[in-house]
Structure formats: C-alpha cells, structure tokens
Coordinates of C-alpha atoms and ligand atoms in Angstrom, one line a residue:
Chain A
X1 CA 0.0 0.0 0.0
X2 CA 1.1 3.4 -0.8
X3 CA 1.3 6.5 1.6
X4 CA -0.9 9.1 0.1
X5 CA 0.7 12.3 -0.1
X6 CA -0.4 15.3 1.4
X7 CA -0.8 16.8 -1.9
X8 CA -3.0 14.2 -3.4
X9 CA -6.2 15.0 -0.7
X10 CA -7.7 18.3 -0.8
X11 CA -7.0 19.3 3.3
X12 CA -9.8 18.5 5.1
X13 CA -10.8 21.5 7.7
X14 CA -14.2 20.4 8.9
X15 CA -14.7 17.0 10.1
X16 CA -15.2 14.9 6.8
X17 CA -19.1 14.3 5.5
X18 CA -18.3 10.6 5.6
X19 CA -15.6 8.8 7.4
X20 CA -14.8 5.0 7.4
X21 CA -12.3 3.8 9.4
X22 CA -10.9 0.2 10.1
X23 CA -13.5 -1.5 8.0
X24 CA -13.6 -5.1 7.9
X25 CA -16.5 -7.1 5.9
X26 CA -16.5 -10.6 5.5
X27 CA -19.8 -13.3 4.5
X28 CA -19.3 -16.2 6.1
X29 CA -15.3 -16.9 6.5
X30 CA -14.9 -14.9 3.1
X31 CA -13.5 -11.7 4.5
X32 CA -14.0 -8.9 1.3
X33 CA -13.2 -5.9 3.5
X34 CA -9.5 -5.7 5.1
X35 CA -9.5 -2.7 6.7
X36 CA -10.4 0.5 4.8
X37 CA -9.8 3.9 5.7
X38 CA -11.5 6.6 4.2
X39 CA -12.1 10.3 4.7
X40 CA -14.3 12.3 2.3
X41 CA -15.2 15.9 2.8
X42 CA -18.1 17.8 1.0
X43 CA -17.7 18.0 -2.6
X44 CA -15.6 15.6 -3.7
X45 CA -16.2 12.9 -5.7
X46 CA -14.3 9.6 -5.6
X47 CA -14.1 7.3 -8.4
X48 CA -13.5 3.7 -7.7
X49 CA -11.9 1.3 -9.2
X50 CA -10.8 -2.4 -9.4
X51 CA -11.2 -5.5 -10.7
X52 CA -14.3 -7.7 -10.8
X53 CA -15.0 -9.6 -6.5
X54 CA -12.3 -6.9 -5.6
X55 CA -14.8 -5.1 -3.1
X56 CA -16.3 -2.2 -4.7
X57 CA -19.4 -2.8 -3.9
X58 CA -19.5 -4.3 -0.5
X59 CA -17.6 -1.1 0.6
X60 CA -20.4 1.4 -1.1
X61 CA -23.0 -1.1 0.3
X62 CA -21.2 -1.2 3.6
X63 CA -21.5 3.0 3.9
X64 CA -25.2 3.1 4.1
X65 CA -25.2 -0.2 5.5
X66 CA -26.7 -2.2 3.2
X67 CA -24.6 -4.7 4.9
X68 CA -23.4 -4.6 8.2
X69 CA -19.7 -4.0 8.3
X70 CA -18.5 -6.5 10.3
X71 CA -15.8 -4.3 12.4
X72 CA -14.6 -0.3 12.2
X73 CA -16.7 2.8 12.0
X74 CA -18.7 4.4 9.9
X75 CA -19.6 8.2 10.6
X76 CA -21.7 10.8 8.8
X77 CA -20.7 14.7 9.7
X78 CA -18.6 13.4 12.7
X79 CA -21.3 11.2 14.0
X80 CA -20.7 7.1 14.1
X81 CA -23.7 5.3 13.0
X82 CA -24.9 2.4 15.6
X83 CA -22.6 1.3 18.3
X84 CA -19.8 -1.3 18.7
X85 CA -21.0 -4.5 19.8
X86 CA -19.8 -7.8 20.4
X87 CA -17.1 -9.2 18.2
X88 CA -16.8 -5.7 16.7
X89 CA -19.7 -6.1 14.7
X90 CA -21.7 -2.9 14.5
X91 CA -25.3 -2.9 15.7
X92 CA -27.7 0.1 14.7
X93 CA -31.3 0.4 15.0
X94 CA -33.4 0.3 12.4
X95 CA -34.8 4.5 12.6
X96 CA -31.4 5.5 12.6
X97 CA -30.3 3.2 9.7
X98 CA -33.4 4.9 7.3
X99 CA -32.0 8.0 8.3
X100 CA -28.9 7.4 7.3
X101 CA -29.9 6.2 3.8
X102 CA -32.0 9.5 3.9
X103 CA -29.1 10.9 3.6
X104 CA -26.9 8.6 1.5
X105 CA -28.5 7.8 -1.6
X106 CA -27.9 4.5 -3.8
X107 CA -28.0 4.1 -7.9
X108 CA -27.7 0.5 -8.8
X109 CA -26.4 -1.0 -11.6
X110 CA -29.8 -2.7 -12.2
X111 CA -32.0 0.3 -11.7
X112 CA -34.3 -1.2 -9.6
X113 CA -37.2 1.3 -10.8
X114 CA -40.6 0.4 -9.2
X115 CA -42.4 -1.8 -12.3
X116 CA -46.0 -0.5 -10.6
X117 CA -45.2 3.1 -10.8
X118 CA -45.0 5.3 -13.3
X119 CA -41.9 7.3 -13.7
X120 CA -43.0 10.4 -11.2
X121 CA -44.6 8.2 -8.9
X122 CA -41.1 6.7 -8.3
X123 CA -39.6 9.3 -7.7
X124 CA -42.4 11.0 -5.5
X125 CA -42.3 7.4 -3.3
X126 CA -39.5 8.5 -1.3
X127 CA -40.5 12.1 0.1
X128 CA -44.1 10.6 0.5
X129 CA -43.8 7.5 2.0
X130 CA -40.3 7.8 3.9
X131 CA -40.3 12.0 4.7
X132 CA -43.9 12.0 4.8
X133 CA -44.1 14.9 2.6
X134 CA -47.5 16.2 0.8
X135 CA -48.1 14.7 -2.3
X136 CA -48.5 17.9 -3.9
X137 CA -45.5 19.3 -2.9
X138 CA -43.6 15.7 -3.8
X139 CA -45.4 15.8 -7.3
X140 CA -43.6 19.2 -8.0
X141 CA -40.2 18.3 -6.5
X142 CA -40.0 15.0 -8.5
X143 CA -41.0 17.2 -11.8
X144 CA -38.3 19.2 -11.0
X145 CA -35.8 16.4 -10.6
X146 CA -37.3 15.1 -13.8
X147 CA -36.4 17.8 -15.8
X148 CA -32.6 17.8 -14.3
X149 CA -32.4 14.6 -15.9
X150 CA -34.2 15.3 -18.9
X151 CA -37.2 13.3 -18.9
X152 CA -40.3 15.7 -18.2
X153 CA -41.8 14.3 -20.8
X154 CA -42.1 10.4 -19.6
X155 CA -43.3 11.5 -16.6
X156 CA -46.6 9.3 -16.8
X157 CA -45.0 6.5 -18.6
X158 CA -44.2 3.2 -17.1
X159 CA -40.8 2.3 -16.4
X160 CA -41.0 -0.5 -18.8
X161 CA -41.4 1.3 -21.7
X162 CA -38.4 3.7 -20.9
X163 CA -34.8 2.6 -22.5
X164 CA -32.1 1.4 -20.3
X165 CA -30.5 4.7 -20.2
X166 CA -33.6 6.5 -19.2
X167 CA -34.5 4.4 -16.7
X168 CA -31.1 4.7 -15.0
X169 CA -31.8 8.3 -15.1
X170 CA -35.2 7.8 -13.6
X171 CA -33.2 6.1 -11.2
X172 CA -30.9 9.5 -10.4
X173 CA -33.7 11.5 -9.8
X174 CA -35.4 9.1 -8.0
X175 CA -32.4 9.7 -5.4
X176 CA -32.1 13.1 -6.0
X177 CA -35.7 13.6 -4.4
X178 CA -34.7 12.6 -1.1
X179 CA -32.0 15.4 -0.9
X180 CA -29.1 13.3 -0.2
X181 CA -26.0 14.8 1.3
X182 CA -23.9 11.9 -0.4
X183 CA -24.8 10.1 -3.3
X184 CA -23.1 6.7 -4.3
X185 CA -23.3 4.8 -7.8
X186 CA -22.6 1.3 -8.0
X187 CA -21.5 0.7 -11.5
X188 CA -24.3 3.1 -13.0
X189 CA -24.1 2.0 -16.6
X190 CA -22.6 -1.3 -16.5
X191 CA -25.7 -3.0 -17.6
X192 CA -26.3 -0.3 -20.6
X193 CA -25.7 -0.7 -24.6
X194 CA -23.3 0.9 -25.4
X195 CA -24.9 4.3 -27.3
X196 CA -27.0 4.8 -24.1
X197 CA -23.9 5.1 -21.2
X198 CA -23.5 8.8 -22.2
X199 CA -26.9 10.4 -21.7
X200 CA -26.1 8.9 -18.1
X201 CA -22.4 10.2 -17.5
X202 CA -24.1 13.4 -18.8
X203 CA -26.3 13.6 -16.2
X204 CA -23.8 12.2 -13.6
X205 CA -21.2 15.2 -14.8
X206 CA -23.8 18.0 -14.7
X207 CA -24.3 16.7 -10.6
X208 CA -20.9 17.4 -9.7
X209 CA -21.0 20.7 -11.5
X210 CA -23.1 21.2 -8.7
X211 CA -20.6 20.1 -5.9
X212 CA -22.7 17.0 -5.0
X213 CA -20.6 14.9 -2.8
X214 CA -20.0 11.8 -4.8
X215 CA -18.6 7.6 -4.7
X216 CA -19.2 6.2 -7.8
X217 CA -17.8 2.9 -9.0
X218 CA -16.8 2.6 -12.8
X219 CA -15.1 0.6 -14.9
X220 CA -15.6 3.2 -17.6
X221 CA -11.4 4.9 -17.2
X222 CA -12.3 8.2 -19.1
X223 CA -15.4 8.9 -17.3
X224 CA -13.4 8.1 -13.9
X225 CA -10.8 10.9 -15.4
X226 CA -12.9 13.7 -16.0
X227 CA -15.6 13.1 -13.1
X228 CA -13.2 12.5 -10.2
X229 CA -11.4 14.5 -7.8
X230 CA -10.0 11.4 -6.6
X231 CA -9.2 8.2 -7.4
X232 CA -9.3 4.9 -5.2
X233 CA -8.0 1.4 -6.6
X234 CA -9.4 -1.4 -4.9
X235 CA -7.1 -5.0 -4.2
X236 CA -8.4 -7.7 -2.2
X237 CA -9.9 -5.6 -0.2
X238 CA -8.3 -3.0 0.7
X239 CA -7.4 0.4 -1.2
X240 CA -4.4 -0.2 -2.4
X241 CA -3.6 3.1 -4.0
X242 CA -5.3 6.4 -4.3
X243 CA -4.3 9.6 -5.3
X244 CA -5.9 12.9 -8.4
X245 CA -6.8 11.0 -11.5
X246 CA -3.9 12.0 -13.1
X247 CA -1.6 10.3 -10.5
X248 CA -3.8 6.9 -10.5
X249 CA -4.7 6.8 -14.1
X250 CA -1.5 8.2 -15.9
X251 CA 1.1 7.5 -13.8
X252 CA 0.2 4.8 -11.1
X253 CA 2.8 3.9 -9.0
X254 CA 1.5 0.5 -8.2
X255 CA 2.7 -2.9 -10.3
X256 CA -1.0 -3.8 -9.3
X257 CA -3.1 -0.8 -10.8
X258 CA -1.0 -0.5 -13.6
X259 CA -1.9 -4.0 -14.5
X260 CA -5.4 -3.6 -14.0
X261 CA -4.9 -0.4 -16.4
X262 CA -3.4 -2.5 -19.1
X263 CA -6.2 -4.3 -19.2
X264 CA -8.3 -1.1 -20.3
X265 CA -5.7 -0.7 -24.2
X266 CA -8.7 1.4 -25.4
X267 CA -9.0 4.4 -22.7
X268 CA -8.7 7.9 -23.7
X269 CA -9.3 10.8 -21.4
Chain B
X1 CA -77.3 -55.3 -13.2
X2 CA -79.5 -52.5 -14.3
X3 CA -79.6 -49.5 -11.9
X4 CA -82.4 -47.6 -12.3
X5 CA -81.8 -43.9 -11.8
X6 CA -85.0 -41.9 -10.5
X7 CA -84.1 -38.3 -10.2
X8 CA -87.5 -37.1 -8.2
X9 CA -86.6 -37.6 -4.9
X10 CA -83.9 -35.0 -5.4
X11 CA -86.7 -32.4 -7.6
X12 CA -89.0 -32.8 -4.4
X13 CA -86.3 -32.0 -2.2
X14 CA -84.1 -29.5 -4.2
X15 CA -85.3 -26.5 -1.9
X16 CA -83.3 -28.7 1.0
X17 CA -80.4 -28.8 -1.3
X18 CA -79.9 -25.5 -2.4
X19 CA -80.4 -24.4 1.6
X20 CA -77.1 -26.6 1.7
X21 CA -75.3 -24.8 -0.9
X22 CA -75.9 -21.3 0.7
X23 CA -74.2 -22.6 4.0
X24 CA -71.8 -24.2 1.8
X25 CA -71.0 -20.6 0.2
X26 CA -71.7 -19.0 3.7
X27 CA -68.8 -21.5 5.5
X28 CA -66.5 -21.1 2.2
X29 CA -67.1 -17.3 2.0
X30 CA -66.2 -16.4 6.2
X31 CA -63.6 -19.1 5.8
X32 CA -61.8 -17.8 2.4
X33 CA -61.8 -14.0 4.2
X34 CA -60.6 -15.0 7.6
X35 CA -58.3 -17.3 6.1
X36 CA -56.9 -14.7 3.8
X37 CA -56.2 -12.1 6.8
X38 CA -54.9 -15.0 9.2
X39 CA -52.7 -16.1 6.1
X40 CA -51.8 -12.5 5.5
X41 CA -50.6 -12.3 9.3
X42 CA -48.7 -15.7 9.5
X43 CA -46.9 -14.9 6.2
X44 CA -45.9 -11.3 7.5
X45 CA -44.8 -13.0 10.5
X46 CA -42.9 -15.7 8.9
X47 CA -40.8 -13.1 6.7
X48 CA -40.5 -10.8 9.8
X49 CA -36.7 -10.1 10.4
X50 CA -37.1 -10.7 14.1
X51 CA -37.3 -14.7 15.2
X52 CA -39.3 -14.2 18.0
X53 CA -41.7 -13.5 15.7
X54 CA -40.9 -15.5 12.8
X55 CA -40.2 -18.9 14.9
X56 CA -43.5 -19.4 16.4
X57 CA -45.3 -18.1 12.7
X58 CA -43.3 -21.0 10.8
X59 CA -44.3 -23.4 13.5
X60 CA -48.2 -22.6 13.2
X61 CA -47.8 -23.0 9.4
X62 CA -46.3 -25.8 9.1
X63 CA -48.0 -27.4 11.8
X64 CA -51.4 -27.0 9.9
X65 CA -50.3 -28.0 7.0
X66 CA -49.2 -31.2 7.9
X67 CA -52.0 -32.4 10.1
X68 CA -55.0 -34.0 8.2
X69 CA -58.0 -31.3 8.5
X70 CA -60.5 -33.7 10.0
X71 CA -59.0 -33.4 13.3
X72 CA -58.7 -29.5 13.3
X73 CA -62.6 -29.9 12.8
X74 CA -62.7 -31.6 15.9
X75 CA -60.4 -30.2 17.7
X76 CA -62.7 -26.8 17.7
X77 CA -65.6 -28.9 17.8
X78 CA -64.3 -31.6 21.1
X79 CA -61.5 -30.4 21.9
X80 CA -62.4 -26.5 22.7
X81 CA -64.8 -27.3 25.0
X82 CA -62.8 -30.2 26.8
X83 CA -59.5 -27.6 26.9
X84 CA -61.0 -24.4 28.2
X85 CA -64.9 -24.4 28.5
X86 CA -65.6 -22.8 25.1
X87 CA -68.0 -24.2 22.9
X88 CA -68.6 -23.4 19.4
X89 CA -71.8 -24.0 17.5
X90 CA -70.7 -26.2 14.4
X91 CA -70.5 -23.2 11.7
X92 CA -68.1 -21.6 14.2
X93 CA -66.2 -24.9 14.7
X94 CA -66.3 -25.4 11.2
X95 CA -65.6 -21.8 10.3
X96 CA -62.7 -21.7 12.8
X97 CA -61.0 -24.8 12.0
X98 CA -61.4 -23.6 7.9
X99 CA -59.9 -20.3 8.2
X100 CA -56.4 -21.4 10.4
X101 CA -55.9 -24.7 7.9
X102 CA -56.2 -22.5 5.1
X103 CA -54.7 -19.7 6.3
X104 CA -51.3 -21.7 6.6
X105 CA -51.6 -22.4 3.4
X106 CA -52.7 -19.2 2.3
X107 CA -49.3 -17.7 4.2
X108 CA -47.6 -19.7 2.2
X109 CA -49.1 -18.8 -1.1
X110 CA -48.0 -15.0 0.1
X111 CA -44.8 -15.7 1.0
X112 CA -44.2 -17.4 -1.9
X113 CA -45.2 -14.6 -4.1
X114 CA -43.5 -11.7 -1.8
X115 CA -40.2 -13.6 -1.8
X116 CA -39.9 -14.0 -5.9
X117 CA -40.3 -10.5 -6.0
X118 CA -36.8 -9.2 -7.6
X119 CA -34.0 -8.8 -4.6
X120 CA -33.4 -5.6 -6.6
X121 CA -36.7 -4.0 -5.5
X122 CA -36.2 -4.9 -1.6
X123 CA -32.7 -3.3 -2.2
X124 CA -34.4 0.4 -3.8
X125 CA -36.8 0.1 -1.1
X126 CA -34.4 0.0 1.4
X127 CA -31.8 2.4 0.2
X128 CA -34.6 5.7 -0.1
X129 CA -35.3 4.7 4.2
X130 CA -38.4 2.7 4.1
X131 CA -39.1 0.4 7.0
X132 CA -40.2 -3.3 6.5
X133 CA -43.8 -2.2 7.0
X134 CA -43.7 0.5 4.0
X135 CA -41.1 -1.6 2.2
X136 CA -44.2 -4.3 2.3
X137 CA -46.9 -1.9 1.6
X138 CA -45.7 0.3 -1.3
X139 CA -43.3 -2.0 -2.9
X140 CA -43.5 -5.9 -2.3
X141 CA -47.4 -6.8 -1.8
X142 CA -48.0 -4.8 -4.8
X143 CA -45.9 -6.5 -7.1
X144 CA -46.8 -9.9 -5.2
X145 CA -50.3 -9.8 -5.6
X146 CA -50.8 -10.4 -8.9
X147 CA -48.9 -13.9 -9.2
X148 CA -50.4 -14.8 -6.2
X149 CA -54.1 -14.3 -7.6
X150 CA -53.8 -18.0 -9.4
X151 CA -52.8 -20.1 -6.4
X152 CA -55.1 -18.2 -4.1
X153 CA -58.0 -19.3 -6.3
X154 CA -56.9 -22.6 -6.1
X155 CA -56.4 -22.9 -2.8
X156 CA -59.8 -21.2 -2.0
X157 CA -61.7 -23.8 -4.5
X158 CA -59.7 -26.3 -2.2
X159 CA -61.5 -25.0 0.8
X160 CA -65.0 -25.0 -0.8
X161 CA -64.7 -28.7 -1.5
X162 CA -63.1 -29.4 2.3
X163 CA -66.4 -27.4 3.9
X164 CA -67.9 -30.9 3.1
X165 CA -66.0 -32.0 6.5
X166 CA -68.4 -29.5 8.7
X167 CA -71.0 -32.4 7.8
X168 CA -68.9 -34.4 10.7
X169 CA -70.2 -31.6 12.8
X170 CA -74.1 -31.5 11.7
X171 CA -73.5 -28.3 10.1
X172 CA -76.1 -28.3 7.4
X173 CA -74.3 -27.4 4.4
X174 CA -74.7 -29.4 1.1
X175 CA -73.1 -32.6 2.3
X176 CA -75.0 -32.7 5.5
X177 CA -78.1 -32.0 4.0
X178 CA -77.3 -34.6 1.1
X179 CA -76.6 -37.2 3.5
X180 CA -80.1 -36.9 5.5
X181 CA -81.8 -36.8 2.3
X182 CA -79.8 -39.5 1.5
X183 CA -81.1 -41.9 4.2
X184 CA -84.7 -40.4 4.0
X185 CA -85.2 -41.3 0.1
X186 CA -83.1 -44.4 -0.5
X187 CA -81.0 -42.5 -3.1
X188 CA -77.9 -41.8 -2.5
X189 CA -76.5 -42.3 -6.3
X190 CA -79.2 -39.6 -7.2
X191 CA -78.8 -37.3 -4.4
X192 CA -74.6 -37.7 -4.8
X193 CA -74.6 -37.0 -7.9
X194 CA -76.4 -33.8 -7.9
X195 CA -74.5 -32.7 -5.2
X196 CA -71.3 -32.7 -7.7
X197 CA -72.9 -31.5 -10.6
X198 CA -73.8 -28.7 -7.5
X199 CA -70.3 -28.3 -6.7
X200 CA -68.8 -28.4 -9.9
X201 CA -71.2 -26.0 -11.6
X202 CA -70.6 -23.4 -8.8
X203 CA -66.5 -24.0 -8.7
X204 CA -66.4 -23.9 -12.9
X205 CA -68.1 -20.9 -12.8
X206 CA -66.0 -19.4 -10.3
X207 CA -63.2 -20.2 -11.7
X208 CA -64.4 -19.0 -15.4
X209 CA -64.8 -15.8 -13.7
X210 CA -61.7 -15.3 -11.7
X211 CA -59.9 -16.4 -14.9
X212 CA -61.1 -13.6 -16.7
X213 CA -60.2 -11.0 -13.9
X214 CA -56.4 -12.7 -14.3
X215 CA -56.8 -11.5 -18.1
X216 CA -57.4 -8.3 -17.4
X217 CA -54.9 -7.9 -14.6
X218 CA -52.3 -9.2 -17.4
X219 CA -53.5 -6.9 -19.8
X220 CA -53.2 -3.9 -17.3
X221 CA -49.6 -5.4 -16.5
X222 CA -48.5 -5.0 -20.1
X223 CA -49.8 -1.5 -20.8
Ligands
LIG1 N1 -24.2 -11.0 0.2 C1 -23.1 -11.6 0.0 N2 -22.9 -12.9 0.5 C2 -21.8 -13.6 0.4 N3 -20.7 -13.1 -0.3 C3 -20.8 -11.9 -0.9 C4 -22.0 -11.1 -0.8 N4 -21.8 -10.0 -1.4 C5 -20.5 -10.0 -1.9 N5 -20.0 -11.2 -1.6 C6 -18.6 -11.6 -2.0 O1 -17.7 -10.6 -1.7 C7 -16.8 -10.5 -2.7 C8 -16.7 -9.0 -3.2 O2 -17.9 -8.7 -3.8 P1 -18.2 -7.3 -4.4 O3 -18.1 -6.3 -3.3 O4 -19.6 -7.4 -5.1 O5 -17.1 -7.0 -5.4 P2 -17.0 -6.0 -6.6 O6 -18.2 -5.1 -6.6 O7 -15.7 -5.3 -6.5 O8 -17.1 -6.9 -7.9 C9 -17.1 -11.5 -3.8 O9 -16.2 -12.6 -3.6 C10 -18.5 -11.8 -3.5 O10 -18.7 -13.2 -3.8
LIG2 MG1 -19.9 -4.8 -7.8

C-alpha cells in the first residue's frame, strides 16, 4: 500500500461528511473488507476502481449499510452510525439506519425502478412515504428532478417502456428527491448498450458541477478521469492506492493498478 | 345389473339442497376472508426479520399443513370445550377450523409470491429509508399480488370442497343436507350425484370468472 501524499487529498478542515475507518466485511469466513480507511469531505467525488470480487461494492453497500460491516466505524458529519458490539460487529437500529440512507442515496447497476409506478410516482415514493411529505409538494419536486435529468416528458409513462438509459436516469432523480448529502453509484451504466452510457455520465457530470458529494464505482477509465477529484484502486480488499486522476490513471505507481490499467488498451481521457 | 336412476326424490327436495349450498357458500365465503387475513398475518410474521416473531409463525404454518384437516374440525368442535370451557356451534367450529388450515396455506401462497419479487426491489426500497412495514406496503405486496391471484383461487376452491368435512359436525351445508336426504329417500346415487354437478357447476363458474379477472390484470400489466 502506498502513503498518500499530502498533496493528493484536498486538506480537510471540517470533520469529513463521511468517514470510514478500520472496516472489515467478511460473508461467512470470506473476508472482502480488510481494513479501509476513508475520509471524504463535501464535494468531492471519488471514483473507484478495481477488478471484478475486488470489493467495490460491499464497501459502497457497507456506507449506508446495506450490509453490516463486520468491524470499524462508519460516521456521517462526525457522527458514528450504531454502536460497537460484540465481536466488533456494529449494531444500529433500524430509525437511525433509514435516516442514514435519507441521507446517503444509492443508484444500482440494475436500476431497480418500481415496475407498478410510473416514472414520477417513483420518484415522489421516497418524500411521501419515507419524509412523509404532501403529495402535492412531492409531485412538484419530482417534476423538478425530472427535468434535471431530462425526462419531463415520460413523466406518466411506465418504467417498462423507458430505455435502459432513461430508466437509469429515472433512477438518479429518484435519489435526487430525497436530498441526499452523499450520493453513491454502483456501477451506473454497466448494464447499458453501449450508445446509451452517455446520456447517463451526462447527467452524472452535470451533478458534480453542482458540488454534490460523490462515490461512484466505474469501470468506464475516461469517465473516472474527467468526473473524479480522486481516485481509489481497490485490491483484495483494501485500497491499495489512491491519489488525483492523473496520478492513478497516468502514472500509477503501483505494479497492481497499472496492471489492472493495461487491461483497459482502449481508454482515452 | 340395471340400476335404475330416479331423479324425483332429489326435484322434491331441491329447496333442502340448495339451503345446503348457501351454507356451503356462507362456510366457504367467512372461511376464504378470515383465512386470507390469518394467512396474510402468518406470512408477514414468517418473513419478519425478528425470530421471535418469525419462529412461532413458521411453527403454526407448518403445523397446519401437515395435520389432516378432519381433526382441526374436531379439535374446535371436542376439543375446545374439553380444553377451556368454550363451545362453538358447528359453523363456528367449522368456520374456525377452515380459516387457520387455510390460512397456513394461504401464508404460504404469500410468502411465496412476496419472496420471488426481484432482490433488486427490496434493495431500492431499502436504500430511499423505508421500513419493513412501507417496504411491504408500497413495494412488495404490490408487485406480489398479482402472481399470487392463481394459487389463491386454487387454494380457495380447495376449501369450498373441504367445507364438506363441517357435515362431521351436523353443520347443514350441502353434504350434510345430502346425506339426510340420502337416508330419508333411499337414493344416495341420485342425491350424490347432484350434489357434484352442484359443486362443480358453482366452482367452474367461479373459476371462469376469476380467470377472466387474471386477463385483465395481465393486460393492465402490459400496458
Ligand atoms: N451478500 C453476499 N454474501 C456472500 N458473499 C458476498 C456477498 N456480497 C458479496 N460477496 C462476495 O464478496 C466479494 C466481493 O464482492 P463485491 O463487493 O460485489 O465485489 P465487486 O463489486 O468489487 O465486484 C465477492 O467474492 C463476493 O462473492
Ligand atoms: Mg460490484
């Protein structure tokens, strides 16, 4: 593992939006998560990468605990979520964990749009079911977040009849409408043809012009370059080197990364 | 041998065998509903993330459904009053003993249909803040509901046929009735065999129907 130099992380003055520390994660006697350390403040946005069982997603599944990390901390503003219990294991009750995902929104890979809603009614769910807001307030917010993404005009549709990349967008907004303070993407347009990943990254892009605090996994290197204020490589586990895009992507330092670079010939930033 | 059918016993005494079929339909109809909301509660419980409720919901499930449904009937109907003092009139012995049975099977038929709802949609659920209850509610029973319609129906034309048991307890559905009329006339052949062509006529026709409410449900699911 590398030492990240000071110059690599922006300093970080107030207490970081989301702090991991000593996370462990294992299923069973399968441990994924080694130990991962991890301080992000507002506003940046973290690509990661690495290969395919590597991690990536039991780590972004681990921050709104999705799964239960198995040891270390987890803390939102300064805050830890749950307490330590026996064996290390962290135990959190159930109202504090929907708060937390309140404010730590998820994007699958899959979508995972609701099939019985239409389009705004997904994206209304959240702040009327979960914040308990008025539906006529919800209906304008998610026609707002509709429009950021560019769909206004599938509003009433089905998700069904929306295109892969739409639906992933659905999917942003749908996440969007809870007001997250972080947002994470778990491989957001893996599962896409090919002519459709851009309308996504588009979208993704225009949220960071907006300083949204960010984790987004990717295998897609050009996107990582131009979205990320920093880069994290994932091995076995553990981050095993980190640093600006141009220090991770160009000029890794790692016999690791810059293998699992190679195996991208066709990248261009 | 030449059996010769003679139908009039069962004209003159139709009016006692329709009477049957109305209790029939009344014992099916309280059953099916209880039965639904019992199975609705077991299955809920069953799925529950906390064992001390899901333990004991399993147990009552799969007890029922691997007990023969003749001694449920007199359980409520021997047993209850033996136990703790409480004696049910037949239809509520009947009714009682309907609704749990098929309510464990009923629980199954929901948990069946909430759990093959996509892992994905639990996951969205989860990750906007919903709670098991709204998680249920908004997302999962929805979706459930409509592959469950099928082997609800099934099961509840499975409890129409098994009100016949209540007959054990002098409830006077269509059995019961059939049997008196049975040893009154001297023709049981007659009497039998209107009583399928009874059941099968009200059954088909329930089923016609309920098939053509799982047409439009698929249509509305394709729009
Ligand atoms: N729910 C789970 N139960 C058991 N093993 C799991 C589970 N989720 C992930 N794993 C295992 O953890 C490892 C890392 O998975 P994952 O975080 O999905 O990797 P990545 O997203 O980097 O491909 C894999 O070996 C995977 O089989
Ligand atoms: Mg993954």
């Amino acid at each position: 593992m590398v030492d990240v130099t000071s110059a690599s992380v922006p300093p970080v003055l107030a207490p970081p939006v989301l702090a991991v520390e000593g996370l462990h994660k294992s299923f069973g006697s399968n441990e994924v998560l080694k130990g991962i350390d991890l301080k992000v403040a507002a506003g940046e946005r973290i690509a990661i990468l690495g290969s395919s069982g590597s991690g990536k997603s039991t780590l972004l599944r681990c921050i709104n605990f999705m799964e239960t990390p198995s040891a270390g901390r987890i803390a939102l503003d300064g805050t830890s979520i749950g307490v330590e219990g026996r064996g290390g294991a962290i135990t959190a009750r159930s109202g504090e964990l929907r708060r937390l995902r309140t404010r730590v929104g998820m994007i699958f890979q899959q979508f995972n749009l609701f099939p019985h809603m239409t389009v705004l009614e997904n994206v209304m769910e959240g702040p009327v079911t979960v914040k308990g807001m008025n539906r006529k307030e919800a209906r304008a917010t998610a026609q707002d977040y509709l429009k950021r993404v560019g769909l206004s005009d599938k509003a009433e549709q089905y998700p069904q009849r929306l295109s892969g990349g739409q639906q992933q967008r659905v999917a942003i907004a749908r996440a969007l409408a809870m007001e997250p303070e972080i947002l994470l993407f778990d491989e957001p347009t893996s599962s896409l043809d090919p002519e459709l990943v851009g309308e996504v990254l588009d979208v993704i892009l225009g949220l960071s012009k907006e300083g949204r605090t960010m984790l987004l996994v990717t295998h897609e290197l050009g996107f990582a370059y131009h979205f990320a204020t920093r880069v994290l490589f994932l091995h076995e586990g553990r981050i095993h080197e980190q640093g600006t895009p141009d220090e991770v992507l160009k000029n890794p330092r790692e016999e690791r990364t810059q293998a699992f670079l190679r195996r991208f010939s066709a990248f261009h930033f | 041998m030449q059996y010769v059918w003679d139908f009039r016993p069962v004209w003159l005494n139709f009016g006692v065998l329709l009477e049957g079929l109305v209790n029939t339909l009344k014992l099916s109809g309280f059953s099916i509903g209880l039965g639904l909301a019992i199975g609705l509660v077991l299955a809920m419980g069953r799925l529950a993330p906390s064992r001390i409720v899901s333990i004991p919901a399993t147990a009552i499930i799969e007890f029922y459904r691997n007990t023969p449904p003749l001694v449920h009937f007199f359980w409520y109907f021997y047993g209850l009053p033996i136990l703790t003092g409480i004696s049910l009139t037949p239809f509520a012995a009947a009714a009682a003993a309907l609704s749990v049975q098929s309510g464990a099977f009923f629980a199954e038929v929901f948990r069946g249909g909430i759990i093959s709802v996509d892992r994905g949609q639990w996951e969205a659920g989860r990750a906007i803040g919903m709670s098991h209850v709204q998680l249920m509610r908004r997302i999962i029973l929805p979706q459930a509901f409509r592959r469950m319609i099928p082997p609800l129906m099934e099961r509840s034309f499975e409890l129409v046929k098994t009100t016949s048991l209540a007959a054990t307890l002098t409830y006077g559905e269509l059995v019961y009735k059939a049997m008196v009329l049975a040893t009154q006339t001297y023709r049981p052949m007659e009497i039998y065999s209107t009583v399928a062509v009874m059941f099968f006529t009200v059954l088909f026709v329930a089923s016609l129907g309920m098939r053509a409410v799982e047409h439009r449900l698929a249509r509305r699911a394709a729009r």
